[in-house]
PDB file of C-alpha atoms and ligand atoms in Angstrom:
ATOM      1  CA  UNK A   1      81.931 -19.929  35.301  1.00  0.00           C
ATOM      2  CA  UNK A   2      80.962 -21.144  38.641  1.00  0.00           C
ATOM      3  CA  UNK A   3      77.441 -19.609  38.564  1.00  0.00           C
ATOM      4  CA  UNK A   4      76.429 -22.560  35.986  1.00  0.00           C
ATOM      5  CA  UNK A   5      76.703 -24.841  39.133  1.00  0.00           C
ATOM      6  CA  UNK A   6      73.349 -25.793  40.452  1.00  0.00           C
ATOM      7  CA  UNK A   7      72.580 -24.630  44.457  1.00  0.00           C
ATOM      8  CA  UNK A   8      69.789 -25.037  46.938  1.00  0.00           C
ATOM      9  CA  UNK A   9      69.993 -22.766  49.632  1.00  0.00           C
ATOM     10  CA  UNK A  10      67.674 -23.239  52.484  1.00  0.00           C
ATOM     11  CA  UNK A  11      67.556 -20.400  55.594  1.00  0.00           C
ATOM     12  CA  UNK A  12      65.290 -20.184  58.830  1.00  0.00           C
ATOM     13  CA  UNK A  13      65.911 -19.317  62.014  1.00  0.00           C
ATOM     14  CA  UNK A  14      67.431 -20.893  64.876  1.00  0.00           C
ATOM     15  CA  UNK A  15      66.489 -25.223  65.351  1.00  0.00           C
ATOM     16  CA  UNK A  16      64.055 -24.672  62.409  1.00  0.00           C
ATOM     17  CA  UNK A  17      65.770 -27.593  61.146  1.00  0.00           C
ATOM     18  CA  UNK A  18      67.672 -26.768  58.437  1.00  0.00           C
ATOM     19  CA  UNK A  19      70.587 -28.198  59.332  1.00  0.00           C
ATOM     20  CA  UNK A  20      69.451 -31.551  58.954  1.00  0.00           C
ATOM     21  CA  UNK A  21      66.982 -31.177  55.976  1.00  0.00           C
ATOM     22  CA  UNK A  22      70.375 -29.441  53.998  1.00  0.00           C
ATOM     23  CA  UNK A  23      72.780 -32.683  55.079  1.00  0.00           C
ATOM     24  CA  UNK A  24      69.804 -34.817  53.750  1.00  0.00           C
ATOM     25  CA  UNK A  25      69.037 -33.408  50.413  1.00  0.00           C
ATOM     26  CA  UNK A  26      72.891 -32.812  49.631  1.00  0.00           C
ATOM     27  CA  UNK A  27      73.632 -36.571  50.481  1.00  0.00           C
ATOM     28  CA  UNK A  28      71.155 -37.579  48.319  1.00  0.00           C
ATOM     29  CA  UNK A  29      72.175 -35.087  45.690  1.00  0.00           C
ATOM     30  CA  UNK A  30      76.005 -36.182  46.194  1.00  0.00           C
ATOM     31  CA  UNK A  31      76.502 -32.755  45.974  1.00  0.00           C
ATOM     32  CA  UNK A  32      78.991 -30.343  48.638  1.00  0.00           C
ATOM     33  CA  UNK A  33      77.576 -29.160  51.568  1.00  0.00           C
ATOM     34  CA  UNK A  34      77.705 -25.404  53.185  1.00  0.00           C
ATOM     35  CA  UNK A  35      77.037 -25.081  56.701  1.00  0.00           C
ATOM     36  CA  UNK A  36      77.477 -21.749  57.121  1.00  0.00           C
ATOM     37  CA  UNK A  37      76.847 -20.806  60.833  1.00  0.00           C
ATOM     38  CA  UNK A  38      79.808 -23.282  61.661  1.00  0.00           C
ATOM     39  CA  UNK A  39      81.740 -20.443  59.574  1.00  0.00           C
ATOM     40  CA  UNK A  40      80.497 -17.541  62.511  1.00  0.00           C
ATOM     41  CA  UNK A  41      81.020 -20.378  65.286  1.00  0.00           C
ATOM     42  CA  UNK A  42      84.881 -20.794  63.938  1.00  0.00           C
ATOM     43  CA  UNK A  43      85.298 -16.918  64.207  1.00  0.00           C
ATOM     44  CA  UNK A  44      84.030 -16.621  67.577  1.00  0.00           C
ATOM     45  CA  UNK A  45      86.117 -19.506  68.766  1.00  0.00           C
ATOM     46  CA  UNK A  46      89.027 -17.674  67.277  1.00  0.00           C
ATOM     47  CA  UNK A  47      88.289 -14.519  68.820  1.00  0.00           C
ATOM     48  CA  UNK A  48      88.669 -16.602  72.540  1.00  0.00           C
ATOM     49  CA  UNK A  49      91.941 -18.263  70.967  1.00  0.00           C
ATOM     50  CA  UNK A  50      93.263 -15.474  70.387  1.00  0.00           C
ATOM     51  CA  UNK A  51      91.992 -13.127  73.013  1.00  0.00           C
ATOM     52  CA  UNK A  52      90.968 -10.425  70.940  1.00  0.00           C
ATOM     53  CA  UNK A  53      88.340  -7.959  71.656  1.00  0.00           C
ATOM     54  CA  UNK A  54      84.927  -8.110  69.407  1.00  0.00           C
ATOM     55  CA  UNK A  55      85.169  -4.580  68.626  1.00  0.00           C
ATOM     56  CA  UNK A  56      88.775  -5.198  67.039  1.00  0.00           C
ATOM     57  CA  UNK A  57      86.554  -6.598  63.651  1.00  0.00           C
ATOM     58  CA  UNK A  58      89.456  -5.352  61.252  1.00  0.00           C
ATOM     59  CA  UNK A  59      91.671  -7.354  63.756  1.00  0.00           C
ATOM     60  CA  UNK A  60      89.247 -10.556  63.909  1.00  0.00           C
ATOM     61  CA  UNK A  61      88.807 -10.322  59.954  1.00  0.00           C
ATOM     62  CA  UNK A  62      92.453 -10.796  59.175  1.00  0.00           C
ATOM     63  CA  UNK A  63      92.569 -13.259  61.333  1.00  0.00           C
ATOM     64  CA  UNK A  64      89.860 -14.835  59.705  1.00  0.00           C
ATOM     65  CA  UNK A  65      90.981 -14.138  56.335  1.00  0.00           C
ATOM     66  CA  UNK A  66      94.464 -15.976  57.386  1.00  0.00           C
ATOM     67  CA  UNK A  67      93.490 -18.495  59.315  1.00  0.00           C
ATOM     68  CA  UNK A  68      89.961 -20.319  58.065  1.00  0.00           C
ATOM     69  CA  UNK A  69      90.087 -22.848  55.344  1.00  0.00           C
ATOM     70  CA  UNK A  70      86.750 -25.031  54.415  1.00  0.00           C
ATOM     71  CA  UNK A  71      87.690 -28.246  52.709  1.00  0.00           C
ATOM     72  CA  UNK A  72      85.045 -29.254  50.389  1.00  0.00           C
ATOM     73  CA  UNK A  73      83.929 -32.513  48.847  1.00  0.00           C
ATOM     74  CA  UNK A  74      81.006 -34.599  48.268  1.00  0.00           C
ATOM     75  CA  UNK A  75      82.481 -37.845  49.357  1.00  0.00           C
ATOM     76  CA  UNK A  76      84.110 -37.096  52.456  1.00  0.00           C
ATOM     77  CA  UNK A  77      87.510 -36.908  53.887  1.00  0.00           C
ATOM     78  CA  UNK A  78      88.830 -38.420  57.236  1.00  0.00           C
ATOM     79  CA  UNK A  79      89.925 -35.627  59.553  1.00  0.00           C
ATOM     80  CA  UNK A  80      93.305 -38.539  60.799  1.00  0.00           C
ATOM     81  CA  UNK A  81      94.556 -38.271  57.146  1.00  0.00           C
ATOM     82  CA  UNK A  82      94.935 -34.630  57.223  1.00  0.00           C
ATOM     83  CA  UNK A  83      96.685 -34.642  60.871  1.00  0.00           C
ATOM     84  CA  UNK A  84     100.139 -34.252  58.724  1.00  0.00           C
ATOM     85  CA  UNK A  85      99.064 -32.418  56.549  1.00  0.00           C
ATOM     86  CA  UNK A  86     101.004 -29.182  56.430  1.00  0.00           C
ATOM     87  CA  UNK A  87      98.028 -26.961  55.291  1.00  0.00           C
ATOM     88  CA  UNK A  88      96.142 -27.967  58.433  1.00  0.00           C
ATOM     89  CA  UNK A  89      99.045 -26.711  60.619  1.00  0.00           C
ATOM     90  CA  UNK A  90      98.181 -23.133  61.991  1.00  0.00           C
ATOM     91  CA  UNK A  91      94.732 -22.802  60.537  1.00  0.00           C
ATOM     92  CA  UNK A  92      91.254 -23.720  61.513  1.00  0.00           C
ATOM     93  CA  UNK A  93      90.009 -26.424  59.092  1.00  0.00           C
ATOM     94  CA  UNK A  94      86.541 -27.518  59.112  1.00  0.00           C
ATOM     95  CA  UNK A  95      86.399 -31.074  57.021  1.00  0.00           C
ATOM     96  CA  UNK A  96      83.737 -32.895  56.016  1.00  0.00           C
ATOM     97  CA  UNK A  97      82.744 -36.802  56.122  1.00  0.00           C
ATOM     98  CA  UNK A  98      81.195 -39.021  53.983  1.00  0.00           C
ATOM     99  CA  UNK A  99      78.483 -38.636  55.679  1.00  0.00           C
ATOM    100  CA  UNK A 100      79.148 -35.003  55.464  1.00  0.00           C
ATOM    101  CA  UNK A 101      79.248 -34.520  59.253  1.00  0.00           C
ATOM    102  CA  UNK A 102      81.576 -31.580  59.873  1.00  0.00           C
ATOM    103  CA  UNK A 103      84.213 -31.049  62.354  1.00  0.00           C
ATOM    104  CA  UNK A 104      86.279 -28.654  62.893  1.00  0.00           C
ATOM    105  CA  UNK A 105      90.467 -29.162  63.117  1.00  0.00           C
ATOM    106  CA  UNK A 106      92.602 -26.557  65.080  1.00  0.00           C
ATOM    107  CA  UNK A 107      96.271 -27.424  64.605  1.00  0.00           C
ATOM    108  CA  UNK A 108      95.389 -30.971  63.847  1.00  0.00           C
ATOM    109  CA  UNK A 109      93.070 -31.025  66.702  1.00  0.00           C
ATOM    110  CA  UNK A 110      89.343 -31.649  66.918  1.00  0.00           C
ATOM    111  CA  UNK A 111      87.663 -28.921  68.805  1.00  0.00           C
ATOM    112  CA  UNK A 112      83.932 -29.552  67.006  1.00  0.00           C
ATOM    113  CA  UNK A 113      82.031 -29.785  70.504  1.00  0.00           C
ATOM    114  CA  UNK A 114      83.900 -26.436  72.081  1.00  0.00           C
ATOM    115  CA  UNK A 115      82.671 -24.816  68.807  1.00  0.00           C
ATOM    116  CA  UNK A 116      79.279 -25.888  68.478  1.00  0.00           C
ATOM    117  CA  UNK A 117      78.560 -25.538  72.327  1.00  0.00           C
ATOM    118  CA  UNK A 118      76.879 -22.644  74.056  1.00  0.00           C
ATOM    119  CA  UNK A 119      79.567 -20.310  75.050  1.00  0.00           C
ATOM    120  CA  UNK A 120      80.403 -20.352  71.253  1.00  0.00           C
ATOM    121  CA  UNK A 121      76.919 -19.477  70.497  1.00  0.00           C
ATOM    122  CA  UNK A 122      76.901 -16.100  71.934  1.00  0.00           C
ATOM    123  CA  UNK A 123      80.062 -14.824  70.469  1.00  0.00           C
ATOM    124  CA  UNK A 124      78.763 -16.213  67.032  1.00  0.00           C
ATOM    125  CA  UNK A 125      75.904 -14.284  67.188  1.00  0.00           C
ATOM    126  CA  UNK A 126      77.806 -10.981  67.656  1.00  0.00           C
ATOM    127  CA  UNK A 127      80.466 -11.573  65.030  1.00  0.00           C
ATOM    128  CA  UNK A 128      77.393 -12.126  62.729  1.00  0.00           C
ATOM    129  CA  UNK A 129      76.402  -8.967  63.542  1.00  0.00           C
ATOM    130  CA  UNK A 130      80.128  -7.527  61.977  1.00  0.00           C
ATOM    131  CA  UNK A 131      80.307  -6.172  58.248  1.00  0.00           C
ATOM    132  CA  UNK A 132      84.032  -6.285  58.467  1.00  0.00           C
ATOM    133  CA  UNK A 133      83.865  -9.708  59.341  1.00  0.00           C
ATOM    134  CA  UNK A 134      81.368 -11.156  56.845  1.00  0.00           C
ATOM    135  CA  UNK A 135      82.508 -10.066  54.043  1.00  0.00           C
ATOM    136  CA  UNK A 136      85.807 -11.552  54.641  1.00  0.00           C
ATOM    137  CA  UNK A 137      83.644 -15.256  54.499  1.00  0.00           C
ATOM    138  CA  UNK A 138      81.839 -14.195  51.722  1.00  0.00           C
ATOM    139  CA  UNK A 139      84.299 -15.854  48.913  1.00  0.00           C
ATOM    140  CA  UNK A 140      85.353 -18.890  51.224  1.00  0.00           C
ATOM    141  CA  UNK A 141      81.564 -19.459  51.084  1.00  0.00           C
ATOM    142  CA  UNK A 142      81.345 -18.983  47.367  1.00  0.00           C
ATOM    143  CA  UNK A 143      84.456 -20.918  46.690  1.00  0.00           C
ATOM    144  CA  UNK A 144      81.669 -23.797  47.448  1.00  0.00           C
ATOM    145  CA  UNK A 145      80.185 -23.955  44.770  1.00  0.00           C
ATOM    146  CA  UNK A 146      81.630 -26.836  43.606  1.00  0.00           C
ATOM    147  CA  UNK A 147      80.401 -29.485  40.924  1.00  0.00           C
ATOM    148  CA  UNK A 148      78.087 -31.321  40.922  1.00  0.00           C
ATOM    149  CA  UNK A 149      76.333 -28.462  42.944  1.00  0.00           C
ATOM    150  CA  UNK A 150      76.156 -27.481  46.711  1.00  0.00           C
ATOM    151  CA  UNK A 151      73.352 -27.094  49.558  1.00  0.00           C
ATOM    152  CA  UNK A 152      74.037 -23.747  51.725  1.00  0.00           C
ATOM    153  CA  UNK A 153      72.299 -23.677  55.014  1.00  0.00           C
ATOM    154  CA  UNK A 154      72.375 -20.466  56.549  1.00  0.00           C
ATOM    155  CA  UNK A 155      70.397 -17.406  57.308  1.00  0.00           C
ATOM    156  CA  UNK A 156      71.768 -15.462  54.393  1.00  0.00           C
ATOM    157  CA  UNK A 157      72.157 -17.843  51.615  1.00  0.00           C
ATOM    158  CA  UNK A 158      69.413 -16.818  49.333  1.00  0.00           C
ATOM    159  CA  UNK A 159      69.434 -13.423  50.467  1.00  0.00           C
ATOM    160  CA  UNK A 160      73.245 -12.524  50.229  1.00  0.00           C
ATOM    161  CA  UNK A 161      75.886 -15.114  49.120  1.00  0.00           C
ATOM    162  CA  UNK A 162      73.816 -17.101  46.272  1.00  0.00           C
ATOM    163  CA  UNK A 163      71.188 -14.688  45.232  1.00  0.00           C
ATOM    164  CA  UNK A 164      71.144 -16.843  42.030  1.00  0.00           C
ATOM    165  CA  UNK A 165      70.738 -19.538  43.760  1.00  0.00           C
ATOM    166  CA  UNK A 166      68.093 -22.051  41.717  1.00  0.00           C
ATOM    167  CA  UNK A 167      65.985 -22.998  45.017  1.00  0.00           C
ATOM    168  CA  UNK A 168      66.030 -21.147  47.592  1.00  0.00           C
ATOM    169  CA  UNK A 169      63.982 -23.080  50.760  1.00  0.00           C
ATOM    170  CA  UNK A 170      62.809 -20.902  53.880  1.00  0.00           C
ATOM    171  CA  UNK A 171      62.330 -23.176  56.338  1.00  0.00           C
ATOM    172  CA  UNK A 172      59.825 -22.288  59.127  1.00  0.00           C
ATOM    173  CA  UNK A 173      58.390 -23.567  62.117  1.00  0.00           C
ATOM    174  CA  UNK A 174      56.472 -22.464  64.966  1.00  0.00           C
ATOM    175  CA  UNK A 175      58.356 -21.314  67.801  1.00  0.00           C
ATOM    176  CA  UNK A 176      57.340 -24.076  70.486  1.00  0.00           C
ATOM    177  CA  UNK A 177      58.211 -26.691  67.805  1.00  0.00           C
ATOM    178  CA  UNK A 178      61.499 -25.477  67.768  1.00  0.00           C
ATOM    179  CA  UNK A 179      61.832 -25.422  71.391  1.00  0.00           C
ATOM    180  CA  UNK A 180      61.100 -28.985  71.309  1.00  0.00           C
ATOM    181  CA  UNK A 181      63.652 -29.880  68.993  1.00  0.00           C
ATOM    182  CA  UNK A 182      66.578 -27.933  70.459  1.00  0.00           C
ATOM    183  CA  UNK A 183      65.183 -29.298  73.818  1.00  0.00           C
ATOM    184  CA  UNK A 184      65.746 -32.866  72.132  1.00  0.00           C
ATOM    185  CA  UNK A 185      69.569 -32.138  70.593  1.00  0.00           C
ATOM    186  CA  UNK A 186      70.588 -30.522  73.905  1.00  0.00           C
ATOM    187  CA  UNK A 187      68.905 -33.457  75.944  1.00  0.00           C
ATOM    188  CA  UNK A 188      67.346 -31.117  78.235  1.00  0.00           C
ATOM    189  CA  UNK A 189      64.846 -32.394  80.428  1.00  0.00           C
ATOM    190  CA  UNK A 190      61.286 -32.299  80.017  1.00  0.00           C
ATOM    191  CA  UNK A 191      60.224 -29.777  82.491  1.00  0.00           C
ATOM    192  CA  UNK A 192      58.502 -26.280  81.825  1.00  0.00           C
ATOM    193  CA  UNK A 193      61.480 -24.423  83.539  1.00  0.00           C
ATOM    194  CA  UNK A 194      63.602 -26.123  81.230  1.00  0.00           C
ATOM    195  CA  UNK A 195      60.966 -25.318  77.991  1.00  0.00           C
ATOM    196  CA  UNK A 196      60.990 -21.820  79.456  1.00  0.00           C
ATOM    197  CA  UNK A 197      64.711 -21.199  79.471  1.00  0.00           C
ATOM    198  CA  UNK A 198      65.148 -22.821  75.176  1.00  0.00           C
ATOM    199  CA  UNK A 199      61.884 -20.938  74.033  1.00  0.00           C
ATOM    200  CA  UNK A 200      63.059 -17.757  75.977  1.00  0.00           C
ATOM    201  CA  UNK A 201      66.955 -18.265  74.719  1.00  0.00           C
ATOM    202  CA  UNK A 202      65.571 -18.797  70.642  1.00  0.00           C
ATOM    203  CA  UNK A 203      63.470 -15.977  70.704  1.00  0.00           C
ATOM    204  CA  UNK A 204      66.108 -13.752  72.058  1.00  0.00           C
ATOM    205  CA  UNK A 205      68.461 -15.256  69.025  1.00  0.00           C
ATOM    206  CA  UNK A 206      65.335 -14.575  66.493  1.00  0.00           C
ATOM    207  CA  UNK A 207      64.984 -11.227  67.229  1.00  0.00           C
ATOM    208  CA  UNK A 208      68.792 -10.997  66.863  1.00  0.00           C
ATOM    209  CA  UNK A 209      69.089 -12.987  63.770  1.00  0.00           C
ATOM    210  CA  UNK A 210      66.001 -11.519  61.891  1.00  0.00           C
ATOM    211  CA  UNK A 211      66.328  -7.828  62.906  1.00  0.00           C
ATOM    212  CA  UNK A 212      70.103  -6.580  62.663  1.00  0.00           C
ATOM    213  CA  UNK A 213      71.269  -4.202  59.857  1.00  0.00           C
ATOM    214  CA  UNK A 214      73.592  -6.559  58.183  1.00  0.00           C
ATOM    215  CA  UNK A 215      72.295  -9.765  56.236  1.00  0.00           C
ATOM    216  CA  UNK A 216      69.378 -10.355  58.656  1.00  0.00           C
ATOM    217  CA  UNK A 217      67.762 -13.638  58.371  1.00  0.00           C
ATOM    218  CA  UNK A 218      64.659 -13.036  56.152  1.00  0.00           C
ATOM    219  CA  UNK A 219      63.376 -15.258  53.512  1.00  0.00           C
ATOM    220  CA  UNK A 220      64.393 -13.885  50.083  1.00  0.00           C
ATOM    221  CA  UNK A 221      61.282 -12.408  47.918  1.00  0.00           C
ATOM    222  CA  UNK A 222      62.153 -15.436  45.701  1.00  0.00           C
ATOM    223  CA  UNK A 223      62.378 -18.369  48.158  1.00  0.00           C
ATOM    224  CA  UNK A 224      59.867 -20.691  48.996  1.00  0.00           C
ATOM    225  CA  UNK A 225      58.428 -20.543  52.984  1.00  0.00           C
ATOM    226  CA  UNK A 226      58.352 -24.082  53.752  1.00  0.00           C
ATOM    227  CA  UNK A 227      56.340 -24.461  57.285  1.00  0.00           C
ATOM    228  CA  UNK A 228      57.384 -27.558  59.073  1.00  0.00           C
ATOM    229  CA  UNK A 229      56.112 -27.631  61.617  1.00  0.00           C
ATOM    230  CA  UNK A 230      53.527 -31.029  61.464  1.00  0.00           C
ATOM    231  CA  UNK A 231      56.287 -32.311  59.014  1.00  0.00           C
ATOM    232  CA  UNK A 232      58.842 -35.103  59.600  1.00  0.00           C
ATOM    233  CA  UNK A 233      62.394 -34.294  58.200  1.00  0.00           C
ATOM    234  CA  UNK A 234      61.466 -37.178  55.195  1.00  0.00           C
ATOM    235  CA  UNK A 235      58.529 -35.642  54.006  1.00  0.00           C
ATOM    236  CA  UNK A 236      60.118 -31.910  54.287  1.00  0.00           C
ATOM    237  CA  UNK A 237      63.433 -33.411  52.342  1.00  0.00           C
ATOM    238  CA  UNK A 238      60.682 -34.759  50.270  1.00  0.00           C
ATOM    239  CA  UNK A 239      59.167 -31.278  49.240  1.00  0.00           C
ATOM    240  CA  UNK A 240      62.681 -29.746  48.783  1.00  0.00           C
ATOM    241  CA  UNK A 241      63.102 -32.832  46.156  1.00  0.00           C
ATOM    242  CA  UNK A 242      60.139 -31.953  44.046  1.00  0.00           C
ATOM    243  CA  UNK A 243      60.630 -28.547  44.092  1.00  0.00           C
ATOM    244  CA  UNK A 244      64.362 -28.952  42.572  1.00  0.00           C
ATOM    245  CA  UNK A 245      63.097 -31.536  40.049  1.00  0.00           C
ATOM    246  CA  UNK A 246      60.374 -29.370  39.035  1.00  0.00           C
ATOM    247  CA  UNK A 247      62.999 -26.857  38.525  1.00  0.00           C
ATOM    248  CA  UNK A 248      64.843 -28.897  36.373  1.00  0.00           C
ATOM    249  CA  UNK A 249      67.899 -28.766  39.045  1.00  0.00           C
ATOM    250  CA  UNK A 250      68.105 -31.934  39.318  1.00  0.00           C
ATOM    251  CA  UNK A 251      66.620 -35.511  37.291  1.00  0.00           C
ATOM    252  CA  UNK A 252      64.273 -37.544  37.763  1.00  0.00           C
TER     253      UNK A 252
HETATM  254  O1   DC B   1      73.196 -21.878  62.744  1.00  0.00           O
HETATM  255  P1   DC B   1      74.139 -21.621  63.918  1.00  0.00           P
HETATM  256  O2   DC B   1      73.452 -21.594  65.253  1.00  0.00           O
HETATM  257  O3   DC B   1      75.326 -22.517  63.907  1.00  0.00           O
HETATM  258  O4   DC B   1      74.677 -20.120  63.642  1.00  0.00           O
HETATM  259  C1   DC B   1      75.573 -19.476  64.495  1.00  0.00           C
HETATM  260  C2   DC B   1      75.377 -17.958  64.402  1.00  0.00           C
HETATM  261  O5   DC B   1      75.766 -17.475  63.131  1.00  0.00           O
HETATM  262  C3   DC B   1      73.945 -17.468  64.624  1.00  0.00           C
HETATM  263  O6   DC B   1      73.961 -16.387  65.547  1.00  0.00           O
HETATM  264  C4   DC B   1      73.484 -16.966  63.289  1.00  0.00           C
HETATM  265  C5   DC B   1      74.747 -16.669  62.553  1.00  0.00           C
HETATM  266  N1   DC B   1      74.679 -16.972  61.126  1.00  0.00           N
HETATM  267  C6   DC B   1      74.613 -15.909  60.253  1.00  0.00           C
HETATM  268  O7   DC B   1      74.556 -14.759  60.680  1.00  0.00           O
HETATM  269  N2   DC B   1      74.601 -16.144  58.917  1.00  0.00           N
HETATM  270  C7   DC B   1      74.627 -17.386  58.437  1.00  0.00           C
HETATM  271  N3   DC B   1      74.619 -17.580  57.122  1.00  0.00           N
HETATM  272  C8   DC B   1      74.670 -18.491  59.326  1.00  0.00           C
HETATM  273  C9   DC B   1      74.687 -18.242  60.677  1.00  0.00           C
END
């Protein structure tokens, strides 16, 4: 029974920061990692591959379905040793480090930076948008849920994939704090046209994210809000800590 394993989900929005709160707690957990908008960024980089039309969802999900493999483990695996392997060979592999970095291998090439850059980010958001194609990543994403337990960052992780999920984190923050953040991980300069252009391109994605019909990125009615705004990542990895130990999820 996989349900026995322990997992943490933790949603928000857009730069809310969940990315690097979930790498945190599941290194210090040793447990797998899930980062599943990397999943919708693989599709949409597919979808270019292979030239196929958005609409064409049945299409895109077998492709998907064929094509996408997620390689788990807690400790890591280096990308070079799986260059021969003949698994990787005409399918999209996205591999983990022991620092559980991810990249993402294409026929034994690394195309991480095409597929977690900006044109990607548009055609992620509208396969996101596709029943068809999320429900063929639902059981690659549950197929996770490994032991000793995994972290799922997401939009839909509480809501939709692990709704039994243990702890389920909402992270929030305010909307200029998350400007300032992507601002930072883009390197953008520090000017309000550039500030205008983020703050204007996140809210756009919000409204996307948080409003469409399918799996829309809303806390679940069990999860915790955690607002992190006048946090640093420590003392928000810090919170999601307590909460699991007070949960008996984890020791200590
Ligand atoms: O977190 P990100 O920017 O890498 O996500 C890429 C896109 O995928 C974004 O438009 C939201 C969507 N997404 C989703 O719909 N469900 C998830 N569980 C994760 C991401």
């Amino acid at each position: 029974m996989t349900s026995r394993v322990p997992v943490i989900t933790i949603d928000g929005l857009s730069a809310s920061g969940k990315g690097t709160v979930a790498t945190s707690v599941s290194l210090k957990l040793g447990w797998n990692l899930l980062d599943s908008g990397l999943l919708y960024r693989v599709v949409a980089f597919l979808v270019a591959e292979y030239e196929l039309q958005y609409e064409d969802e049945k299409a895109i999900a077998e492709l998907v379905e064929r094509k996408v493999r997620i390689q788990y483990s807690t400790t890591g695996i280096q990308a070079s040793s799986l260059k021969e392997s003949r698994e990787l060979r005409d399918s999209v592999m996205v591999v983990s480090d022991s620092l559980h970095r991810k990249t993402v291998q294409w026929n034994g090439e690394d195309v991480t930076s095409i597929v977690r850059g900006n044109d990607i980010s548009r055609g992620a958001a509208v396969v996101a948008a596709s029943r068809t194609i999320r429900a063929v990543l639902i059981p690659k994403q549950r197929d996770q849920r490994v032991e000793p337990g995994l972290v799922a960052d997401g939009r839909d992780m509480g809501t939709v994939i692990f709704p039994d999920a243990q702890l389920k984190i909402f992270l929030q923050a305010s909307l200029e704090t998350r400007t300032r953040r992507r601002m930072a991980q883009l390197g953008a300069a520090d000017t309000h046209a550039s500030f205008r252009r983020v703050f204007q391109s996140l809210k756009d994605r919000d409204e996307r994210d948080s409003l469409r019909e399918v799996a829309p990125a809303i806390p679940a009615t069990d999860a915790i809000r955690l607002d992190s705004s006048e946090l640093s990542v420590d003392e928000t990895v810090a919170i999601v800590m307590r909460e699991a130990r007070d949960r008996n999820i984890i020791e200590g």
